[in-house]
PDB file of C-alpha atoms in Angstrom:
ATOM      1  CA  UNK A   1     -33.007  -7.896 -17.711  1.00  0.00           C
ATOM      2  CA  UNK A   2     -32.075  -8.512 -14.043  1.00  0.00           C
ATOM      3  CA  UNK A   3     -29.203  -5.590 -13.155  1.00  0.00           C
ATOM      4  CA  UNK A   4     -25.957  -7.212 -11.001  1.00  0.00           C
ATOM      5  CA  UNK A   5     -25.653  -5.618  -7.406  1.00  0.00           C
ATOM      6  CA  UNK A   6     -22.369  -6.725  -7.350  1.00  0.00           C
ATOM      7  CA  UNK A   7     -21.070  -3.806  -9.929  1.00  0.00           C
ATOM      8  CA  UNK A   8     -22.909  -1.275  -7.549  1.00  0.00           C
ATOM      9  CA  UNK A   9     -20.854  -1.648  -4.192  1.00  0.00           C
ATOM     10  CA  UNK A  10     -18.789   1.214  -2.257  1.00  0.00           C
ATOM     11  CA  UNK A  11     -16.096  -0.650  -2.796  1.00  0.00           C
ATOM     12  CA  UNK A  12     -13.949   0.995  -4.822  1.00  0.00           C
ATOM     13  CA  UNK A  13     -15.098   4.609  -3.405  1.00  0.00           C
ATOM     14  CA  UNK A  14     -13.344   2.889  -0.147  1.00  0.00           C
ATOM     15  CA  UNK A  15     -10.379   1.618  -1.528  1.00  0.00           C
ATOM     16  CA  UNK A  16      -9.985   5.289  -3.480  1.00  0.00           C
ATOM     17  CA  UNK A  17     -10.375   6.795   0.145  1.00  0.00           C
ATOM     18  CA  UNK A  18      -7.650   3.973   1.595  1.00  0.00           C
ATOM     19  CA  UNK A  19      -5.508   4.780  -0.964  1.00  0.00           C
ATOM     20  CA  UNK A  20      -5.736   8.739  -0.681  1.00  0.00           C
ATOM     21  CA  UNK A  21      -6.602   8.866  -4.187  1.00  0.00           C
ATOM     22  CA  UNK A  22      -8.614  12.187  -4.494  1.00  0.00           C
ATOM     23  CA  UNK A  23      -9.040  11.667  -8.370  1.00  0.00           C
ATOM     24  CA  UNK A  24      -9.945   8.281  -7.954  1.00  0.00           C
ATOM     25  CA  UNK A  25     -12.673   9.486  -5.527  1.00  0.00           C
ATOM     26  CA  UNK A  26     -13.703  11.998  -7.446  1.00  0.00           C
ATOM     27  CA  UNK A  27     -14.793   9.483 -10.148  1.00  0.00           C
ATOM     28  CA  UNK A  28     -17.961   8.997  -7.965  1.00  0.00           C
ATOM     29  CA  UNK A  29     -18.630  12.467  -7.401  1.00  0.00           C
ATOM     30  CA  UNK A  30     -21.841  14.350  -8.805  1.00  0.00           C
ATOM     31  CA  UNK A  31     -20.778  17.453 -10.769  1.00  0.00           C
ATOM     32  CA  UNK A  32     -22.034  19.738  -7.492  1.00  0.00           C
ATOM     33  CA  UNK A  33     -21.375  18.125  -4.163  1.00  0.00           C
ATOM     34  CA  UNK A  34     -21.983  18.971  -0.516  1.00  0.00           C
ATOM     35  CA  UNK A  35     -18.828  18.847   1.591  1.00  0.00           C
ATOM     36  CA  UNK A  36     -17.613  19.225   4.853  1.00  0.00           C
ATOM     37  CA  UNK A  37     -14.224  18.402   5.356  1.00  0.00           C
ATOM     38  CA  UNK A  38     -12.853  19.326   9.420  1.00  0.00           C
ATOM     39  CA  UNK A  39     -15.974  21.864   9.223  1.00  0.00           C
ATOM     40  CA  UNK A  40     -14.804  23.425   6.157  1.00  0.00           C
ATOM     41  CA  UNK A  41     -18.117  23.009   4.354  1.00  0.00           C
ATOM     42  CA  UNK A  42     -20.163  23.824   1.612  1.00  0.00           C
ATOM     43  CA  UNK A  43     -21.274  23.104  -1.870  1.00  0.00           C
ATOM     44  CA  UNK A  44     -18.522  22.594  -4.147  1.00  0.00           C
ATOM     45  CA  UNK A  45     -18.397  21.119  -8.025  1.00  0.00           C
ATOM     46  CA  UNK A  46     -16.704  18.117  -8.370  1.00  0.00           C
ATOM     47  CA  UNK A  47     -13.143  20.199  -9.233  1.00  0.00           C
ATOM     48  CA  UNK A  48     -13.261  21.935  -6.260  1.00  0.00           C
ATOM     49  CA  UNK A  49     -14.641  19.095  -3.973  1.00  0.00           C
ATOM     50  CA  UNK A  50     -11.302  17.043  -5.430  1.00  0.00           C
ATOM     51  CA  UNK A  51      -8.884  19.949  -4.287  1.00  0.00           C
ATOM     52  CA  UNK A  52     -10.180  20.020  -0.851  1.00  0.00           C
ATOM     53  CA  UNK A  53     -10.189  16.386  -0.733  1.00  0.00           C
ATOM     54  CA  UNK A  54      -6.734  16.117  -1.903  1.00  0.00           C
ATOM     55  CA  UNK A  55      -5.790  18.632   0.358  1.00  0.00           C
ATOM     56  CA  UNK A  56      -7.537  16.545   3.642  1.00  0.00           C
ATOM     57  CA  UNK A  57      -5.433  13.483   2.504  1.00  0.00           C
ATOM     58  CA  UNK A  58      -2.370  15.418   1.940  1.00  0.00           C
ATOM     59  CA  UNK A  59      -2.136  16.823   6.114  1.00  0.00           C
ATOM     60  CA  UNK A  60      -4.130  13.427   6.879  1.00  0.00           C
ATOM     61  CA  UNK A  61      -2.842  10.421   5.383  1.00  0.00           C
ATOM     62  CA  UNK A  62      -4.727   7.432   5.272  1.00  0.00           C
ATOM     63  CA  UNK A  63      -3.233   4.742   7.937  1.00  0.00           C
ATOM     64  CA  UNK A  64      -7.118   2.769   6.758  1.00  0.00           C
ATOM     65  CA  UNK A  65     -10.736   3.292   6.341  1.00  0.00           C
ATOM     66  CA  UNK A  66     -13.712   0.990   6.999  1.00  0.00           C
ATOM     67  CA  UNK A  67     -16.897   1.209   6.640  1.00  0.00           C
ATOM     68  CA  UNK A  68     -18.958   0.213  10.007  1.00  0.00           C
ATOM     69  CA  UNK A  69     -22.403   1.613   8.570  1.00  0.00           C
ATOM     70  CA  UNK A  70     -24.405   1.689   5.980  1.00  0.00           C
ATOM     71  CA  UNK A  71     -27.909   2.040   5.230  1.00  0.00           C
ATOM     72  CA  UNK A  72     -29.780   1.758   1.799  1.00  0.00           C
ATOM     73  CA  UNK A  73     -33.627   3.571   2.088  1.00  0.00           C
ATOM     74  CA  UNK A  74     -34.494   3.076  -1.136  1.00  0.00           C
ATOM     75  CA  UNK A  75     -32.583   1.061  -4.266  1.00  0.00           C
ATOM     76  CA  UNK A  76     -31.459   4.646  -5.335  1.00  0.00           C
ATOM     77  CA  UNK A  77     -30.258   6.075  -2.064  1.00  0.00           C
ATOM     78  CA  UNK A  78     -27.793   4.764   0.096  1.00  0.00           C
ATOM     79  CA  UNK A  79     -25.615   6.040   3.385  1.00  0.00           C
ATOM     80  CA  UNK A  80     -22.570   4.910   4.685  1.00  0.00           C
ATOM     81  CA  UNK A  81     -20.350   5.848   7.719  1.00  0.00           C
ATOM     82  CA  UNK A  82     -17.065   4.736   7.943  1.00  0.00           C
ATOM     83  CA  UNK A  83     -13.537   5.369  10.234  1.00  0.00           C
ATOM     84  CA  UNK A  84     -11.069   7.036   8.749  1.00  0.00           C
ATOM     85  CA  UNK A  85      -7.941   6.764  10.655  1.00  0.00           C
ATOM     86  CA  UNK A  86      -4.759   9.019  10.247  1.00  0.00           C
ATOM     87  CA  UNK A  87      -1.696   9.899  12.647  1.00  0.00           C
ATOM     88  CA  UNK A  88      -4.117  13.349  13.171  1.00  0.00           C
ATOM     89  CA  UNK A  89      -6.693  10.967  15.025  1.00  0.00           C
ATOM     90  CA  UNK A  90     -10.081   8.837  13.568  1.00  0.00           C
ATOM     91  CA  UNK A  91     -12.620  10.872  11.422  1.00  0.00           C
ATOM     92  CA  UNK A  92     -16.158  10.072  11.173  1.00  0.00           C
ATOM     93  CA  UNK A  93     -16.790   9.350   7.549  1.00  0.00           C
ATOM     94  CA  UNK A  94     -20.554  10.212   5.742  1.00  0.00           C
ATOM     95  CA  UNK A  95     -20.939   9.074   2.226  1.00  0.00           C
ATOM     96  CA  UNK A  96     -24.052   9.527   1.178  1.00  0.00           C
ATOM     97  CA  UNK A  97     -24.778   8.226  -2.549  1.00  0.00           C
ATOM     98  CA  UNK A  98     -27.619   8.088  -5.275  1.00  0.00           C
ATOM     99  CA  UNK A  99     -27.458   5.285  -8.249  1.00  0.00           C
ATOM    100  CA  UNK A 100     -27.681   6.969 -11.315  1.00  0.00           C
ATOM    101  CA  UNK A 101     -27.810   4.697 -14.195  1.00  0.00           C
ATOM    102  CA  UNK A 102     -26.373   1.924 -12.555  1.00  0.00           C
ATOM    103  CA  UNK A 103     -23.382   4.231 -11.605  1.00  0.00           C
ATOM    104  CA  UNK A 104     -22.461   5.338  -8.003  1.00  0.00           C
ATOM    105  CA  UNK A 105     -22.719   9.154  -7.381  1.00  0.00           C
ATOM    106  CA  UNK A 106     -21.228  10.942  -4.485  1.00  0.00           C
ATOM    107  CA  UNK A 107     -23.553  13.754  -3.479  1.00  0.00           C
ATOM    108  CA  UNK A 108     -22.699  14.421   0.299  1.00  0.00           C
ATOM    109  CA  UNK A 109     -19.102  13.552   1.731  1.00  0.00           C
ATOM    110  CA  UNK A 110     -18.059  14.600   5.375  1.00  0.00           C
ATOM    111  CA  UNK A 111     -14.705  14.056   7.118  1.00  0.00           C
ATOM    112  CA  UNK A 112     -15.541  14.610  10.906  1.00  0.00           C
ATOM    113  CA  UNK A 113     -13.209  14.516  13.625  1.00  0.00           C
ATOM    114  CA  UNK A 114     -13.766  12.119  16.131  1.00  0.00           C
TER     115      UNK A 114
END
């Protein structure tokens, strides 16, 4: 049985991230997750990782987000960078993501100013 790679796209983790949708986003993240948000970083579980997201979007609201990267090493492991652009300036964006069961997982997310 051939599996779609349509269904497997960033897609909606970048129109969660658009949207400032931290529970939306966190959806897609693994129950631990490394995080560095304006050099707050660390490993977080997903609960955590959503407050600190929410928390970004709430002082930086999302005026758009792109993704202008992205690189896929193996079926199972992909990276993408992306602009994130707010009134505060453009942050860098790493997503780095593994395919578990045909489901996106967010294990690494960064928010880097620019």
């Amino acid at each position: 049985m051939k599996v779609e790679r349509e269904e497997l796209t960033i897609d909606s983790v970048v129109s969660a991230i658009e949207s400032n949708s931290s529970s939306d986003l966190a959806k897609f993240f693994e129950s631990s997750i490394s995080l560095n948000v304006n050099g707050q970083q660390g490993s977080y579980s997903k609960n955590q990782a959503e407050i600190v997201i929410r928390d970004f979007f709430k002082k930086n609201p999302s005026l758009g987000f792109s993704i202008v990267y992205s690189s896929e090493t193996n079926p199972s492991l992909s990276s993408f960078i992306g602009d994130y652009l707010s009134e505060e300036g453009t942050f860098k964006v790493f997503i780095k993501v593994s395919l578990q069961e045909s489901i996106l997982r967010i294990y690494s997310l960064e928010f880097v100013k620019g």
